[in-house]
Coordinates of C-alpha atoms and ligand atoms in Angstrom, one line a residue:
X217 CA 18.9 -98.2 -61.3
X218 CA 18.4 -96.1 -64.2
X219 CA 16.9 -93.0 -64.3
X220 CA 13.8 -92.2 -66.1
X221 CA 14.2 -89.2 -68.7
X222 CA 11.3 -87.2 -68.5
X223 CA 11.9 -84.4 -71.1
X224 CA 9.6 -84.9 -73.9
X225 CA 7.0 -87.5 -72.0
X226 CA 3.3 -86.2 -72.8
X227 CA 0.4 -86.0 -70.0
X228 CA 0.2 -89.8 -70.3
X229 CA 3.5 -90.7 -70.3
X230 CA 4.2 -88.6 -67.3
X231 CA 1.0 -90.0 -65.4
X232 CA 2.0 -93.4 -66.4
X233 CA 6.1 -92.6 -65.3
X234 CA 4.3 -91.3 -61.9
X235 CA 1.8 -94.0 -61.4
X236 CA 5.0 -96.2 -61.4
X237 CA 6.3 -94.3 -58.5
X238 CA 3.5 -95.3 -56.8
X239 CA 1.9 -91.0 -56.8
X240 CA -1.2 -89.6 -57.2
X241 CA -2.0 -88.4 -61.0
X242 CA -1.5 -84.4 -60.2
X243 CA 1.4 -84.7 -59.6
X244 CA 1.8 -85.9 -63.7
X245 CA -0.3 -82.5 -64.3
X246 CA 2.0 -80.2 -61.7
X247 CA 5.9 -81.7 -63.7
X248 CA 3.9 -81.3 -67.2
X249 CA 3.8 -77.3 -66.0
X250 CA 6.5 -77.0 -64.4
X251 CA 8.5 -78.5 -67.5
X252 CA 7.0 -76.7 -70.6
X253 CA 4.9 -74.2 -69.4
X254 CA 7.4 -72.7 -67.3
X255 CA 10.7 -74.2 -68.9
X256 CA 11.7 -74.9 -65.3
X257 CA 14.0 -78.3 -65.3
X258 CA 15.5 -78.5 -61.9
X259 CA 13.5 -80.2 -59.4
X260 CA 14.1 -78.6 -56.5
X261 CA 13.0 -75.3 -58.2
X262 CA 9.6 -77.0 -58.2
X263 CA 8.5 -75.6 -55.0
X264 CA 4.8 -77.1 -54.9
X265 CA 6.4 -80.1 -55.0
X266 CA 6.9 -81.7 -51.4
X267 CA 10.6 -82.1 -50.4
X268 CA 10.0 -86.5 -50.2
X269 CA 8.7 -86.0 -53.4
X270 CA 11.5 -84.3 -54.8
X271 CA 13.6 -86.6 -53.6
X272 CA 11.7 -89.4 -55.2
X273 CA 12.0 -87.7 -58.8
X274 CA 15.6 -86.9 -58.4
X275 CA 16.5 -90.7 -57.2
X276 CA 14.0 -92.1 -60.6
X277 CA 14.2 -89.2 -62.8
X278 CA 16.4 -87.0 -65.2
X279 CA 15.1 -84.1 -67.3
X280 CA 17.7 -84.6 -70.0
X281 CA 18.8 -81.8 -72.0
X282 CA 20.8 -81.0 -75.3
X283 CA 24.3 -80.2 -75.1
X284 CA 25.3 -77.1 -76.9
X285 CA 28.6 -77.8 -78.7
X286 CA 28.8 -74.9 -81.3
X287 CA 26.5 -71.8 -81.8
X288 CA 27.7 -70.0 -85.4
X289 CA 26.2 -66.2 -86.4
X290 CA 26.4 -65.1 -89.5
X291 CA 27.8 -61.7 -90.8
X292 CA 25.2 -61.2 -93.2
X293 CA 21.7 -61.9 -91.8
X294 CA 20.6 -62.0 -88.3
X295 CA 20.6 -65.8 -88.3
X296 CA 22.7 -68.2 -85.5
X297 CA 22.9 -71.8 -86.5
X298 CA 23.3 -74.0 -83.6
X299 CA 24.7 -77.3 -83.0
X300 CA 23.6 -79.8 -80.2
X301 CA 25.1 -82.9 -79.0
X302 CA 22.7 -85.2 -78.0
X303 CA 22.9 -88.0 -75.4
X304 CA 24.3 -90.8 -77.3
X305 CA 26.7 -88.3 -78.9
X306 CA 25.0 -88.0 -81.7
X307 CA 24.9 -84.3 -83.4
X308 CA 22.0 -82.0 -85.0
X309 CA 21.5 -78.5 -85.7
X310 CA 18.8 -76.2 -85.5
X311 CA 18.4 -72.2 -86.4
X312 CA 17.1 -69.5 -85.6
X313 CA 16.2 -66.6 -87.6
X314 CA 15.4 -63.2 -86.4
X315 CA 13.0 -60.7 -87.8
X316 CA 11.4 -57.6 -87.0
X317 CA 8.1 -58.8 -86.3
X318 CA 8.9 -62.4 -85.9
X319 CA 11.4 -65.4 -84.7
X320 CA 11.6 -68.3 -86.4
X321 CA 13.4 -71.4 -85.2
X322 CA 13.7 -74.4 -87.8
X323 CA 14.2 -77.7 -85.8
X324 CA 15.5 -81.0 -86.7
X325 CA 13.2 -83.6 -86.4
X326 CA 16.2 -86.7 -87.1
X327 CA 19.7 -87.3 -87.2
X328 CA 20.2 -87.3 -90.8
X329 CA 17.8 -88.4 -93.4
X330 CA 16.9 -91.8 -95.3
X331 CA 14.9 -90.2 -98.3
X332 CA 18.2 -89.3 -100.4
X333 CA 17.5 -86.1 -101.8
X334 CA 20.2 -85.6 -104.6
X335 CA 20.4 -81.4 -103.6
X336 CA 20.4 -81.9 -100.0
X337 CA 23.2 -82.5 -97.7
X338 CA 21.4 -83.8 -94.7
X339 CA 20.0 -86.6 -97.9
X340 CA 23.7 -87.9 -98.4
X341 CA 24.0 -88.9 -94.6
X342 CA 21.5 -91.3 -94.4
X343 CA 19.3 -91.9 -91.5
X344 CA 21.1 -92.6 -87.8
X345 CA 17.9 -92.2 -86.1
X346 CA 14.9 -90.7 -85.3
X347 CA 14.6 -88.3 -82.3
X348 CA 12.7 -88.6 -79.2
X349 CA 9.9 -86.2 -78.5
X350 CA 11.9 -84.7 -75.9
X351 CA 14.9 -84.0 -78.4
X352 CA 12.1 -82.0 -80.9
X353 CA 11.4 -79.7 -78.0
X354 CA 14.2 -78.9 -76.3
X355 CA 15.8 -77.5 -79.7
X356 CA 13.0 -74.7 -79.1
X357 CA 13.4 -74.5 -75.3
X358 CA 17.3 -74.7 -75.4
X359 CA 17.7 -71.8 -78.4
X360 CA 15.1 -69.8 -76.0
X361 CA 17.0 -70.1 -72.9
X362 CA 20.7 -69.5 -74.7
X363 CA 19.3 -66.3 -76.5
X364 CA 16.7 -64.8 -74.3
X365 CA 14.8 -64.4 -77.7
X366 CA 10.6 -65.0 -77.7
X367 CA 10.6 -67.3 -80.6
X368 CA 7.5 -66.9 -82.5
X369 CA 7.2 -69.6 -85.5
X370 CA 8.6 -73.3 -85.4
X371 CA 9.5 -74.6 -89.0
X372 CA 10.1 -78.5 -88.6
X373 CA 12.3 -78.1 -92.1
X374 CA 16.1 -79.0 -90.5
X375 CA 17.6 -81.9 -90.8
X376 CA 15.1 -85.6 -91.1
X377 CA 11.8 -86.2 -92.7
X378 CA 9.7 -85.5 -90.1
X379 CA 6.7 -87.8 -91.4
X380 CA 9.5 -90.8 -91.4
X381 CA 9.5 -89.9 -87.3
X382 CA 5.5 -89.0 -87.5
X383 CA 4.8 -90.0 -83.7
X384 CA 7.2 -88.4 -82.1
X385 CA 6.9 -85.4 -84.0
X386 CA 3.2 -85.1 -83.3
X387 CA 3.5 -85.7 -79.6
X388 CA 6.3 -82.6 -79.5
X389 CA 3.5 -80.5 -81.8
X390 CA 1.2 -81.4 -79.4
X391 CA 3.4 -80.5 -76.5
X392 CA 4.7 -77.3 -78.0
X393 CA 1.2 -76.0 -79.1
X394 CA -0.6 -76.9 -75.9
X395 CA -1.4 -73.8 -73.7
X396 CA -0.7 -74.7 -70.6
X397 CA 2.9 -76.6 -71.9
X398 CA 4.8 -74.5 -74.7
X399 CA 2.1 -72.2 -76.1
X400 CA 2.9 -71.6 -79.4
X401 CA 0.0 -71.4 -82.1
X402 CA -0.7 -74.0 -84.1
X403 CA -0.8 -72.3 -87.0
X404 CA 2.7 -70.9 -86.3
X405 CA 3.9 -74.4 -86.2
X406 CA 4.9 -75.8 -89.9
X407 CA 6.0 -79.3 -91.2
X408 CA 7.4 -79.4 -94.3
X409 CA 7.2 -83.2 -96.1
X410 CA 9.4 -84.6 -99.2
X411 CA 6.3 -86.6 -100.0
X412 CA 5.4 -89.6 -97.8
X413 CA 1.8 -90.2 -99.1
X414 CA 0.4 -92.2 -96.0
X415 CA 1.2 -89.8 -93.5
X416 CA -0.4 -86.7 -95.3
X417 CA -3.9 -88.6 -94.7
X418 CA -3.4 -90.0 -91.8
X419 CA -2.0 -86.1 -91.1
X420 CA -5.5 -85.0 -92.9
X421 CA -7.6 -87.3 -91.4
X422 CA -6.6 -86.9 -87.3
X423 CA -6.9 -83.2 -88.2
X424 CA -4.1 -82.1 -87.4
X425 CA -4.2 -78.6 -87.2
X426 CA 0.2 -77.8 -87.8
X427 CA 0.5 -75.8 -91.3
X428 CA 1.8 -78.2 -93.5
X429 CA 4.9 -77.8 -96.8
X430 CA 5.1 -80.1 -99.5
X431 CA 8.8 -80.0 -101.2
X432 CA 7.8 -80.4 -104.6
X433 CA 10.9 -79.7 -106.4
X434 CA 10.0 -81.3 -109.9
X435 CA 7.2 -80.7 -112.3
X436 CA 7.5 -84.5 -113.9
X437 CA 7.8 -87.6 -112.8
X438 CA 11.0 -88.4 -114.5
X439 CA 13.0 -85.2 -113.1
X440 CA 11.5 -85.9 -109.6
X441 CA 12.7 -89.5 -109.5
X442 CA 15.9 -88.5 -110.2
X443 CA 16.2 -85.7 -107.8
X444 CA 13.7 -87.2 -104.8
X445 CA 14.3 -91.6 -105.4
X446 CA 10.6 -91.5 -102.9
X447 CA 8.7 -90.0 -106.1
X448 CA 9.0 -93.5 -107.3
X449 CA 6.9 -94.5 -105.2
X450 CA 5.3 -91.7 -104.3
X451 CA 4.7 -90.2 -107.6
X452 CA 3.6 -86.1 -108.5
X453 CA -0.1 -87.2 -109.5
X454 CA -0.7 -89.2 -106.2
X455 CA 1.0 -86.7 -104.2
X456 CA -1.1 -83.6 -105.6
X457 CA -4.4 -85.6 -104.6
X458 CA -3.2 -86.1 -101.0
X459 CA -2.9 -82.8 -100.5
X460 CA -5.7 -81.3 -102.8
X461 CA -8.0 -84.3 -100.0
X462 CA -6.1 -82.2 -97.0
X463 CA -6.7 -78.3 -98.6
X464 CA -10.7 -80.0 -98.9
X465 CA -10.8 -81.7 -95.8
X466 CA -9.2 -79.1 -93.6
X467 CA -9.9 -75.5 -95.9
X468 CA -6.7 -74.8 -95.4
X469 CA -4.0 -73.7 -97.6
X470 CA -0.6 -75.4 -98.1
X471 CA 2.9 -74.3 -99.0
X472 CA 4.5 -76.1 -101.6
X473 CA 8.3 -75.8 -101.7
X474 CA 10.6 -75.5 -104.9
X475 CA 14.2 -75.7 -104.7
X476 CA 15.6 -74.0 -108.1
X477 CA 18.0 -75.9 -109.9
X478 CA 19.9 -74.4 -112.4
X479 CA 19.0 -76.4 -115.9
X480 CA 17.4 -79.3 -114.4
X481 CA 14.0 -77.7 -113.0
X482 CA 14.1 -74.0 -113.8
X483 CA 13.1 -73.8 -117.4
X484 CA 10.1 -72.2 -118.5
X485 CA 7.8 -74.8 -119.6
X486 CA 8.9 -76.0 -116.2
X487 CA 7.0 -72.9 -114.6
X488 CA 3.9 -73.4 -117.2
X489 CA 4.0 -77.0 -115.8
X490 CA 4.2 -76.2 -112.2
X491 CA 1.0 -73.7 -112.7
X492 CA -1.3 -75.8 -114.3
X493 CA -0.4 -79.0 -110.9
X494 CA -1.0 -76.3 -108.7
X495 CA -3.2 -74.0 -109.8
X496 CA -6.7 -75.7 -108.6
X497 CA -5.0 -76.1 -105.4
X498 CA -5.1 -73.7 -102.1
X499 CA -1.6 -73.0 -101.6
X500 CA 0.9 -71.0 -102.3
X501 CA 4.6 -71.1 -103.6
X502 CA 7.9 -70.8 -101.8
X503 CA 10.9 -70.8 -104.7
X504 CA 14.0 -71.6 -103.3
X505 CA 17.2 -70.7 -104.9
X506 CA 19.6 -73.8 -104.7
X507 CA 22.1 -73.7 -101.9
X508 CA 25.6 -75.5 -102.3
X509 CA 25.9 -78.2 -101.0
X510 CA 28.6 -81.4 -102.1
X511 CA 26.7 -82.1 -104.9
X512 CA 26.5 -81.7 -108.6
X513 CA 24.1 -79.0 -109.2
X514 CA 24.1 -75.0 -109.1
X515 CA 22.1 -72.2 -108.2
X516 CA 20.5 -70.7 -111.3
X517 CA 21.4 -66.9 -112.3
X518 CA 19.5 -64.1 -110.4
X519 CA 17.9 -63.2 -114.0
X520 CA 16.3 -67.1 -114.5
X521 CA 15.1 -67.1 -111.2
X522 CA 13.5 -63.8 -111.5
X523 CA 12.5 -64.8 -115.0
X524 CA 10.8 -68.3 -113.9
X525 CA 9.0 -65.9 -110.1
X526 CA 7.8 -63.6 -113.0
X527 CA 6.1 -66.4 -115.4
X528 CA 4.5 -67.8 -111.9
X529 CA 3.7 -64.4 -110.5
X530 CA 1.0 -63.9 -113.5
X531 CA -1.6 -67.5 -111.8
X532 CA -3.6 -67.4 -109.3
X533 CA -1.4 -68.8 -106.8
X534 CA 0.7 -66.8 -104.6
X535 CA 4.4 -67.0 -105.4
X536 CA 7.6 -65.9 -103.1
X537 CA 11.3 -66.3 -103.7
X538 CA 12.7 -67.4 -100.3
X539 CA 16.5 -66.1 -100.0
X540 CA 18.0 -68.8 -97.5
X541 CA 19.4 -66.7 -94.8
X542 CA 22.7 -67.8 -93.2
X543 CA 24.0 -69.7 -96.1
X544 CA 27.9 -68.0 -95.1
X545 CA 27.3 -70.5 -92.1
X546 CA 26.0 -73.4 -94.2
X547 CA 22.8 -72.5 -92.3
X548 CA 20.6 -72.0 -95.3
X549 CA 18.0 -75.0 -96.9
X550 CA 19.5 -78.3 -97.4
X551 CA 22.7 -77.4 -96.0
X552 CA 22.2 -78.7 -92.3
X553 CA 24.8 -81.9 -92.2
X554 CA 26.5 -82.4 -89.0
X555 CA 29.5 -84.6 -90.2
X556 CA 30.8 -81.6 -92.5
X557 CA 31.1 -79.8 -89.1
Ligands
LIG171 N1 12.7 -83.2 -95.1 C1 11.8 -82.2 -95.2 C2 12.1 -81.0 -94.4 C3 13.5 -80.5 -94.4 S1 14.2 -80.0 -95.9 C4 11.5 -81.9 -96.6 O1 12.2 -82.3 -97.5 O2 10.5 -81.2 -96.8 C5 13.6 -78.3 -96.0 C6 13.5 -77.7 -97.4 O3 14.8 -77.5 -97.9 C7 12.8 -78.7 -98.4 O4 11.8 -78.0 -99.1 C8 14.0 -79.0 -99.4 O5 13.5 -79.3 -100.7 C9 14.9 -77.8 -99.3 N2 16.3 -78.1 -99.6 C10 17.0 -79.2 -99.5 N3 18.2 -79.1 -100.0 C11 18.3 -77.8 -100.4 C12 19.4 -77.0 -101.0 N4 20.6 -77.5 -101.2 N5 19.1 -75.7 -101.4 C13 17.9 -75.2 -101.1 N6 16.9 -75.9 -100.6 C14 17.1 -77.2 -100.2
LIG172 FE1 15.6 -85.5 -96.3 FE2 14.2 -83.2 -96.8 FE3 16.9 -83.4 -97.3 FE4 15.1 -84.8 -98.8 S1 15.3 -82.5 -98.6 S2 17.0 -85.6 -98.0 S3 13.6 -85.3 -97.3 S4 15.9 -83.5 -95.3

């Protein structure tokens, strides 16, 4: 027979596994601590568990976990990109930053991506699939375990489209921000989105309570499509009123994210532009300088991007220049692709 994988399985999905075994529902409530509260995944280190019990579970049940295959630091930033095999074989990376006052971990919520991003790496691999619930939080648990590091902050900004995988990523949030499974705070919790309309209300309107990124990357429609094929459907207008309905619905402020391209999005009518979209919004502004990739663009000089932070700086809306850390590792924004490995 085979075995039940448990890793990842909410309160109901454990109740329901146990139910099956023909167990009393506690016992769904004792594996859901013992699993991500404590981050213990052996059975028979569950000691309030009888021994006919454990038995039971190791006969029906597997708590599957990633396979580290490569683990990368780099020289210049304290940043370690690491690579997991997963159970089919397939590969994804996650990465972990370390600073003073914080961790951050950015997670990969697919294996690859189908939204085709023209900058992005992951975009040229198109989608394999999606990943379980299971696979979302055992990035965190695994990177925890191989470092001995408290992480702090979970970006969901690796490689996939998290709202094209929106259940499963919601029932890992759920998992990771509950405090009696992973604990962290929700509001330490981000998912960043290329754009996918639906999903930011239905995200709005179960009120979720995850910090949530737009990648914006284009101030008109016509640069957009080009760069992000989903703005066609998607457009900038209808995109800005999703999340102007979330920012009013949930008083809280989004992060919109723009990846500078040199001479295609970094001009400064295009900062002018980008003001006037954004500037009845609650949010704030993350500019990221383009990081190689295999495609046709560049990174603009340090003086343009300083030029185009500078003409932002002066509107209401806060403004920061995000320096991708570990791009010597090809662990920097939009460079997470596991077949180049
Ligand atoms: N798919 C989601 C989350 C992962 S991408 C999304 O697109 O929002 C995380 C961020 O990296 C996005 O804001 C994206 O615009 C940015 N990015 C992609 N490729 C990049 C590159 N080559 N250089 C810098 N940033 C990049
Ligand atoms: Fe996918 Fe985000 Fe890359 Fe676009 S930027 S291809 S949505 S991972």
């Amino acid at each position: 027979m085979k075995k039940t994988n448990i890793n990842g399985l909410d309160r109901e999905g454990l109740e329901s596994f146990i139910s099956s075994l023909g167990e009393k529902r506690f016992r769904a409530q004792q594996l859901y601590s013992w699993m991500y509260e404590k981050g213990v995944m052996d059975f028979e280190e569950m000691t309030n568990l009888s021994k006919p019990f454990r038995s039971k579970l190791n006969e029906t049940a597997t708590i599957s976990r990633l396979k580290l295959s490569q683990q990368l630091s780099s020289q210049k930033d304290p940043t370690t990109k690491f690579l997991f095999e997963l159970d089919d074989g397939q590969k994804i990376e996650s990465v972990l930053m370390v600073y003073p006052a914080r961790s951050t971990i950015c997670i990969s919520t697919q294996v690859g991506c189908a939204i085709d991003c023209k900058f992005c790496a992951t975009g040229t691999m198109g989608l394999t699939r999606n990943l379980s619930p299971g696979e979302i939080i055992d990035q965190v648990a695994m990177v925890q375990q191989i470092t001995g590091e408290k992480i702090s902050n979970i970006v969901c900004m690796g490689m996939g489209e998290p709202f094209h995988n929106y259940d499963n990523l919601m029932t890992a949030c759920d998992i990771l921000s509950d405090d009696v499974g992973m604990n962290f705070a929700k509001r330490h919790i981000v998912v960043s989105t290329s754009g996918l309309i639906p999903k930011i209300h239905q995200f709005t309107e179960e009120g979720r309570k995850f910090r949530l990124a737009i990648s914006l990357n284009a101030t008109t429609d016509s640069v957009r499509d080009k760069l992000m094929p989903l703005n066609k459907k998607w457009p900038i207008r209808e995109l800005i009123e999703s999340v102007q309905a979330y920012t009013e619905a949930t008083k809280r402020r989004v992060t919109f994210e723009y990846v500078l391209l040199n001479g295609v999005n970094d001009s400064i009518e295009d900062a002018e532009r980008l003001k006037k979209l954004l500037g009845h919004l609650s949010c704030k502004i993350n500019l990221i300088p383009y990081n190689a990739t295999f495609g046709e663009y560049k990174r603009p000089t340090d003086s343009s991007i300083q030029q185009f932070y500078e003409k932002m700086a002066g509107s209401k809306v806060p403004v920061t220049v995000r320096w991708s850390k570990g791009d010597d590792i090809d662990a920097g924004c939009g460079q997470l692709a596991t077949n180049a490995n």
